[in-house]
Amino acid sequence: MLLHNGEAHFLWRCRVWLQVWLQVEGTMSSMSHGFPAVGLCLAALLLSNALLYLYLESLYPTDELLLSSHVGCEPRHFKMATMKNCIPWLQCSQINAEVRKLKLIGQGAVKKVHLAEWRGQKVALSQLSSLDYLEDFLHGVSMLQALQGPHVVQLVGFCLDNHTQVTEYHPLGSLLNLDSILAQEQHQQHNTWQMRLRLAMDYVSILHYLHGGPAGRRVMCDSSSLEKTLTQFLLTSDFRLVVNDLDALPEVDPSRGLLVKCGHRELTGDFVAPEQLWPFRTKGKPFADNLMPGYDERTDIWKIPDVTWFLMGRVPGGDVVHFHLFQIHEKCKKEDPKLRPSALDVLNVYRSVYGSMVRDNAGFRDML
Ligand SMILES: Nc1ncnc2c1ncn2[C@@H]1O[C@H](COP(=O)(O)OP(=O)(O)O)[C@@H](O)[C@H]1O
Ligand SMILES: [Mg+2]
């Protein structure tokens, strides 16, 4: 049975409250057996943990809360941090007249990206780099429109006539910069297992959204290596993740037996899922795209442990996180894609590990 985010989170919350309640109950009954002072202290400690949960939930809201609080504009409108009102997406005439390029900040296969300025606001202006990739560019713009929400970079406007799109600018850049950003003195206080695990939760939430969001079941195809995958995500200034590059999101539809292939070339290496590799490579048969079988979104699940290893980096407490995630990561790496968990299954484990580790940390600090 597939639970919706809200339901799963509700069940998780019930489980946590039940656990806390049972512990408090147990502690109270031990009080009646002759250790009132110790019992009272433990009960207070457990109750303080319960309050901590409430506090954490307010700090780290569920997806539904984020969705309702995100920007709050009508469809096809945008609003950046310093703007008072939402305004409609910019069109060709406004982009051509009002957006001024400042400097090149990124160059992938499909787009050339400039930091630009629009009415005193910094924005990112992306332009198609070669007509060979026109189809990918147009696909990316349509996915950006369809998937607008807290998990996706905010669209500011687009002009199909000259193959341009404008998005909200994120000064920390792509996720590939994570370690160098956290090494900077002004960001060092964020370099904790808590913040890094929150980024991993964001990453898996994004996959869950792409696998079952408003655009159907989409596969994050432009992810043939760890580095490539990381460059498709941006780090926001408040250390959250948004997906930025949606140029390669083919749709899987199991009801129509529709599978996908990520490109027409042979994929190699350990980062991609085994079903993405040419099955006859060991028999010496040369690659032929028409004989290559299709696959589904479980290729993204295979890649989760590697991305999370990168996101966790080497911080105190990171090894404990890896220990708790060992089992679910082992399942992500099942050769048979059908045996892998869904992104939501992984997300629920990450959330519960995060919650219990924060509680243990706080409990441990309280004891000192
Ligand atoms: N809104 C943005 N804010 C900051 N940096 C950006 C933004 N959009 C893109 N970039 C930078 O440009 C790079 C390439 O962008 P991307 O959309 O992935 O292009 P491509 O489709 O060619 O791969 C990103 O990895 C990132 O470093
Ligand atoms: Mg890219």
Coordinates of C-alpha atoms and ligand atoms in Angstrom, one line a residue:
M1 CA 0.0 0.0 0.0
L2 CA 1.4 3.4 -0.9
L3 CA 0.8 6.0 1.7
H4 CA 0.6 9.7 0.9
N5 CA 3.2 11.9 2.5
G6 CA 0.7 13.3 5.0
E7 CA -0.6 9.9 6.0
A8 CA 2.8 8.5 6.5
H9 CA 3.9 11.5 8.5
F10 CA 0.8 11.2 10.6
L11 CA 1.4 7.6 11.3
W12 CA 5.1 8.4 12.1
R13 CA 3.9 11.1 14.5
C14 CA 1.4 8.7 16.2
R15 CA 4.2 6.2 16.6
V16 CA 6.4 8.8 18.2
W17 CA 3.7 10.0 20.6
L18 CA 2.7 6.4 21.5
Q19 CA 6.3 5.7 22.3
V20 CA 6.6 8.8 24.5
W21 CA 3.3 8.1 26.2
L22 CA 4.3 4.4 26.9
Q23 CA 7.6 5.6 28.3
V24 CA 5.9 8.2 30.5
E25 CA 3.3 5.6 31.6
G26 CA 6.1 3.1 32.5
T27 CA 8.0 5.7 34.4
M28 CA 4.9 6.8 36.3
S29 CA 4.2 3.2 37.3
S30 CA 7.8 2.8 38.5
M31 CA 7.2 5.8 40.7
S32 CA 4.6 3.9 42.6
H33 CA 7.2 1.2 43.3
G34 CA 9.3 3.3 45.5
F35 CA 11.6 5.7 43.4
P36 CA 9.4 8.8 43.2
A37 CA 12.3 11.3 42.7
V38 CA 14.0 9.3 40.0
G39 CA 10.6 8.5 38.3
L40 CA 9.6 12.2 38.4
C41 CA 12.9 13.3 36.9
L42 CA 12.6 10.7 34.1
A43 CA 9.0 11.7 33.4
A44 CA 10.1 15.3 33.2
L45 CA 12.9 14.4 30.8
L46 CA 10.6 12.4 28.6
L47 CA 8.0 15.1 28.5
S48 CA 10.7 17.6 27.6
N49 CA 11.6 15.3 24.7
A50 CA 8.0 15.3 23.6
L51 CA 8.0 19.1 23.7
L52 CA 11.2 19.0 21.7
Y53 CA 9.4 17.0 19.0
L54 CA 6.8 19.7 18.7
Y55 CA 9.5 22.3 18.4
L56 CA 11.3 20.3 15.8
E57 CA 8.2 19.9 13.8
S58 CA 7.7 23.6 13.8
L59 CA 11.4 24.0 12.6
Y60 CA 11.2 21.3 10.0
P61 CA 7.6 21.3 8.7
T62 CA 6.0 18.5 6.7
D63 CA 5.8 18.8 2.9
E64 CA 2.1 19.8 3.1
L65 CA 2.9 22.8 5.3
L66 CA 5.8 23.7 3.1
L67 CA 3.6 23.5 0.0
S68 CA 1.0 25.8 1.5
S69 CA 3.5 28.3 2.8
H70 CA 5.7 28.3 -0.4
V71 CA 5.6 31.7 -2.0
G72 CA 1.8 31.7 -2.0
C73 CA 1.4 33.0 -5.5
E74 CA -1.3 32.1 -8.0
P75 CA -0.2 29.7 -10.8
R76 CA 2.1 31.3 -13.4
H77 CA 3.2 34.0 -11.0
F78 CA 6.4 34.5 -9.0
K79 CA 7.7 36.4 -6.0
M80 CA 11.2 36.7 -4.8
A81 CA 12.3 37.4 -1.2
T82 CA 12.4 41.2 -1.4
M83 CA 9.2 41.6 -3.6
K84 CA 6.0 42.7 -2.0
N85 CA 3.6 41.2 -4.5
C86 CA 3.4 38.2 -6.8
I87 CA 3.6 39.1 -10.5
P88 CA 3.0 37.1 -13.7
W89 CA 5.9 35.2 -15.2
L90 CA 8.0 37.5 -17.4
Q91 CA 7.4 37.2 -21.2
C92 CA 9.7 37.7 -24.2
S93 CA 9.3 41.5 -24.3
Q94 CA 10.0 42.0 -20.6
I95 CA 13.0 39.6 -20.6
N96 CA 14.5 41.3 -23.7
A97 CA 14.0 44.8 -22.3
E98 CA 14.5 44.4 -18.6
V99 CA 16.9 41.5 -17.9
R100 CA 20.6 42.4 -18.0
K101 CA 23.4 39.8 -18.0
L102 CA 26.1 40.3 -15.4
K103 CA 28.4 37.3 -15.5
L104 CA 28.6 33.6 -16.5
I105 CA 27.9 31.3 -13.6
G106 CA 27.3 27.9 -15.1
Q107 CA 27.5 26.0 -18.3
G108 CA 26.1 22.5 -18.7
A109 CA 25.5 20.6 -21.9
V110 CA 22.1 22.2 -22.6
K111 CA 22.3 25.7 -21.1
K112 CA 24.6 28.6 -20.6
V113 CA 23.6 30.3 -17.3
H114 CA 24.3 34.0 -16.4
L115 CA 23.8 35.9 -13.2
A116 CA 21.5 38.7 -14.4
E117 CA 19.7 41.6 -13.0
W118 CA 16.0 42.4 -13.3
R119 CA 14.6 45.6 -11.7
G120 CA 17.3 45.5 -9.0
Q121 CA 16.7 41.7 -8.3
K122 CA 19.4 39.1 -9.0
V123 CA 18.1 36.4 -11.3
A124 CA 19.6 33.5 -13.3
L125 CA 19.2 33.8 -17.1
S126 CA 19.6 30.4 -18.9
Q127 CA 20.1 30.3 -22.6
L128 CA 20.1 27.3 -24.9
S129 CA 23.8 26.6 -25.8
S130 CA 23.3 24.5 -29.0
L131 CA 20.3 23.9 -31.2
D132 CA 21.1 20.2 -30.9
Y133 CA 19.6 20.3 -27.4
L134 CA 16.4 22.3 -28.3
E135 CA 14.1 19.4 -27.4
D136 CA 15.7 19.0 -24.0
F137 CA 15.5 22.7 -23.4
L138 CA 11.8 22.9 -24.3
H139 CA 11.1 19.8 -22.2
G140 CA 12.9 21.5 -19.2
V141 CA 10.8 24.6 -19.5
S142 CA 7.6 22.6 -19.6
M143 CA 8.6 20.5 -16.6
L144 CA 9.6 23.7 -14.7
Q145 CA 6.1 25.1 -15.3
A146 CA 4.4 21.8 -14.4
L147 CA 6.4 21.2 -11.2
Q148 CA 6.6 24.6 -9.6
G149 CA 6.5 24.2 -5.8
P150 CA 8.8 24.2 -2.8
H151 CA 11.0 21.4 -4.2
V152 CA 11.7 23.2 -7.5
V153 CA 13.6 26.4 -8.4
Q154 CA 11.2 29.2 -8.9
L155 CA 10.4 30.2 -12.5
V156 CA 10.6 33.9 -13.1
G157 CA 9.8 33.8 -16.9
F158 CA 10.7 32.3 -20.2
C159 CA 10.8 33.2 -23.9
L160 CA 10.6 30.3 -26.3
D161 CA 11.4 32.6 -29.3
N162 CA 15.0 33.0 -28.2
H163 CA 15.3 29.9 -26.0
T164 CA 15.7 31.7 -22.7
Q165 CA 14.4 31.0 -19.2
V166 CA 14.8 33.1 -16.1
T167 CA 14.8 31.6 -12.6
E168 CA 15.4 32.7 -9.0
Y169 CA 19.1 33.1 -8.4
H170 CA 20.7 31.0 -5.6
P171 CA 24.1 32.5 -4.7
L172 CA 25.4 29.3 -3.1
G173 CA 25.1 27.6 -6.5
S174 CA 24.9 23.9 -7.2
L175 CA 25.1 21.1 -4.6
L176 CA 28.5 20.2 -6.0
N177 CA 29.8 23.2 -4.0
L178 CA 28.5 21.9 -0.7
D179 CA 31.8 21.0 0.9
S180 CA 33.6 24.1 -0.1
I181 CA 30.7 26.3 1.1
L182 CA 30.6 24.6 4.5
A183 CA 34.4 25.0 4.8
Q184 CA 34.0 28.8 4.7
E185 CA 34.1 30.4 8.1
Q186 CA 30.7 32.1 7.9
H187 CA 29.0 28.8 7.1
Q188 CA 30.9 26.5 9.4
Q189 CA 28.2 26.4 12.1
H190 CA 25.9 24.7 9.5
N191 CA 28.4 21.8 9.0
T192 CA 26.6 19.4 11.3
W193 CA 25.1 15.9 10.8
Q194 CA 21.7 17.5 11.5
M195 CA 21.9 20.0 8.6
R196 CA 23.5 17.4 6.3
L197 CA 20.8 14.8 7.0
R198 CA 18.1 17.5 6.4
L199 CA 19.7 18.0 3.0
A200 CA 19.5 14.2 2.3
M201 CA 15.8 14.3 3.4
D202 CA 15.3 17.2 0.9
Y203 CA 17.0 15.2 -1.8
V204 CA 14.8 12.1 -1.2
S205 CA 11.7 14.3 -0.9
I206 CA 12.5 15.8 -4.3
L207 CA 12.7 12.3 -5.8
H208 CA 9.4 11.4 -4.1
Y209 CA 7.9 14.5 -5.7
L210 CA 9.3 13.7 -9.2
H211 CA 8.2 10.0 -8.9
G212 CA 4.6 10.9 -8.0
G213 CA 4.0 14.6 -8.4
P214 CA 1.8 16.6 -10.8
A215 CA 3.7 15.6 -13.9
G216 CA 3.2 11.8 -13.2
R217 CA 6.0 9.3 -12.6
R218 CA 9.2 11.0 -13.8
V219 CA 12.8 9.6 -13.8
M220 CA 15.7 12.0 -13.0
C221 CA 17.7 10.9 -16.1
D222 CA 20.5 13.5 -16.2
S223 CA 22.3 11.7 -13.4
S224 CA 24.9 9.4 -15.0
S225 CA 27.6 10.2 -12.4
L226 CA 27.6 11.6 -8.9
E227 CA 29.0 15.0 -10.0
K228 CA 26.4 15.3 -12.8
T229 CA 23.6 14.6 -10.4
L230 CA 24.8 17.1 -7.9
T231 CA 25.0 19.9 -10.5
Q232 CA 21.2 19.5 -11.1
F233 CA 20.4 20.7 -7.6
L234 CA 20.8 24.1 -6.0
L235 CA 21.6 25.0 -2.4
T236 CA 19.4 27.8 -1.1
S237 CA 20.8 30.4 1.3
D238 CA 18.9 28.8 4.2
F239 CA 20.5 25.4 3.4
R240 CA 17.7 23.6 1.7
L241 CA 17.7 21.9 -1.7
V242 CA 15.8 22.7 -4.8
V243 CA 16.0 20.8 -8.1
N244 CA 17.0 23.1 -10.9
D245 CA 17.7 21.1 -14.1
L246 CA 14.6 19.3 -15.3
D247 CA 15.7 18.9 -19.0
A248 CA 15.7 15.1 -18.8
L249 CA 12.6 13.8 -17.0
P250 CA 11.0 11.1 -19.1
E251 CA 7.8 9.6 -17.9
V252 CA 7.2 6.0 -16.8
D253 CA 3.7 4.6 -17.0
P254 CA 3.4 1.1 -15.7
S255 CA -0.3 0.9 -16.7
R256 CA 0.7 1.3 -20.4
G257 CA 3.9 -0.7 -19.9
L258 CA 5.9 2.5 -20.7
L259 CA 9.5 2.4 -19.6
V260 CA 12.3 4.8 -20.2
K261 CA 15.9 5.0 -21.4
C262 CA 18.2 7.8 -20.3
G263 CA 19.7 8.9 -23.6
H264 CA 20.7 6.8 -26.6
R265 CA 24.3 6.1 -25.6
E266 CA 25.8 3.3 -23.5
L267 CA 26.0 4.1 -19.8
T268 CA 28.8 2.7 -17.7
G269 CA 30.2 2.7 -14.2
D270 CA 28.9 1.8 -10.7
F271 CA 26.9 5.0 -10.1
V272 CA 24.2 4.1 -12.5
A273 CA 21.8 1.3 -11.7
P274 CA 22.7 -2.2 -13.0
E275 CA 19.6 -2.2 -15.3
Q276 CA 21.0 0.9 -17.0
L277 CA 24.1 -1.0 -18.2
W278 CA 24.3 -2.7 -21.6
P279 CA 23.2 -6.3 -20.7
F280 CA 25.5 -7.9 -23.3
R281 CA 28.7 -6.1 -22.3
T282 CA 30.3 -9.2 -20.8
K283 CA 29.6 -11.2 -24.0
G284 CA 31.5 -8.6 -26.1
K285 CA 28.4 -7.6 -28.1
P286 CA 28.7 -3.9 -29.2
F287 CA 26.0 -1.6 -27.7
A288 CA 22.9 -1.1 -29.8
D289 CA 20.3 1.4 -28.6
N290 CA 17.4 -0.5 -30.1
L291 CA 18.3 -3.7 -28.2
M292 CA 18.8 -1.9 -24.9
P293 CA 15.9 -2.6 -22.5
G294 CA 14.0 0.2 -20.7
Y295 CA 13.7 0.8 -17.0
D296 CA 11.8 2.8 -14.5
E297 CA 12.2 5.3 -11.6
R298 CA 13.9 2.7 -9.4
T299 CA 17.2 3.7 -11.1
D300 CA 17.0 6.9 -8.9
I301 CA 16.6 4.8 -5.8
W302 CA 19.8 2.9 -6.6
K303 CA 21.7 6.2 -6.6
I304 CA 20.4 7.5 -3.2
P305 CA 23.0 5.9 -0.9
D306 CA 25.9 7.4 -3.0
V307 CA 24.3 10.9 -2.9
T308 CA 23.6 10.6 0.8
W309 CA 27.2 9.6 1.5
F310 CA 28.3 12.7 -0.3
L311 CA 25.8 14.9 1.5
M312 CA 26.8 13.6 5.0
G313 CA 30.5 14.3 4.4
R314 CA 32.7 13.7 7.3
V315 CA 31.1 15.3 10.4
P316 CA 30.9 14.1 14.0
G317 CA 27.8 12.0 14.3
G318 CA 27.9 11.1 10.6
D319 CA 29.0 7.5 11.2
V320 CA 26.0 7.0 13.6
V321 CA 23.7 8.3 10.8
H322 CA 25.3 5.9 8.3
F323 CA 24.9 3.1 10.8
H324 CA 21.1 3.8 11.1
L325 CA 20.7 4.1 7.4
F326 CA 22.7 0.9 6.6
Q327 CA 19.7 -1.3 6.2
I328 CA 17.5 0.9 4.0
H329 CA 20.6 1.7 1.8
E330 CA 21.2 -2.0 1.4
K331 CA 17.7 -2.3 0.1
C332 CA 18.3 0.6 -2.3
K333 CA 21.2 -1.4 -3.8
K334 CA 19.2 -4.5 -4.6
E335 CA 20.1 -5.7 -8.1
D336 CA 16.4 -6.4 -8.8
P337 CA 14.7 -3.0 -9.1
K338 CA 11.4 -4.4 -7.8
L339 CA 13.0 -5.2 -4.5
R340 CA 14.1 -1.6 -3.9
P341 CA 12.1 0.7 -1.6
S342 CA 10.2 3.7 -3.0
A343 CA 11.5 7.2 -2.3
L344 CA 8.7 7.6 0.3
D345 CA 9.9 4.4 2.1
V346 CA 13.4 5.9 2.2
L347 CA 12.2 9.3 3.3
N348 CA 10.2 7.8 6.2
V349 CA 13.3 6.0 7.4
Y350 CA 15.4 9.2 7.1
R351 CA 12.7 11.1 9.0
S352 CA 12.5 8.6 11.8
V353 CA 16.3 8.4 12.1
Y354 CA 16.5 12.2 12.2
G355 CA 13.8 12.4 14.8
S356 CA 15.2 9.7 17.1
M357 CA 18.8 11.0 16.8
V358 CA 17.8 14.5 17.6
R359 CA 15.8 13.2 20.6
D360 CA 18.8 11.0 21.8
N361 CA 21.2 14.0 21.4
A362 CA 18.9 16.2 23.4
G363 CA 18.3 13.5 26.0
F364 CA 22.1 13.0 26.3
R365 CA 22.7 16.7 26.7
D366 CA 20.0 16.8 29.4
M367 CA 21.7 14.0 31.3
L368 CA 25.0 15.9 31.4
Ligands
LIG1 N1 19.2 29.7 -10.4 C1 20.5 29.5 -10.3 N2 21.2 30.0 -9.3 C2 22.5 29.8 -9.2 N3 23.2 29.0 -10.0 C3 22.6 28.4 -11.1 C4 21.2 28.6 -11.3 N4 20.8 27.9 -12.4 C5 21.9 27.3 -12.8 N5 23.0 27.6 -12.1 C6 24.4 27.1 -12.3 O1 24.5 26.6 -13.6 C7 24.8 25.2 -13.7 C8 24.2 24.6 -14.9 O2 22.8 24.8 -14.9 P1 21.8 23.6 -15.5 O3 20.4 24.1 -15.4 O4 22.1 22.3 -14.8 O5 22.3 23.6 -17.0 P2 22.4 22.4 -18.0 O6 21.0 22.1 -18.4 O7 23.2 22.8 -19.2 O8 23.0 21.2 -17.3 C9 24.3 24.7 -12.4 O9 24.9 23.5 -12.0 C10 24.6 25.8 -11.4 O10 26.0 25.8 -11.0
MG2 MG 22.5 20.4 -15.6

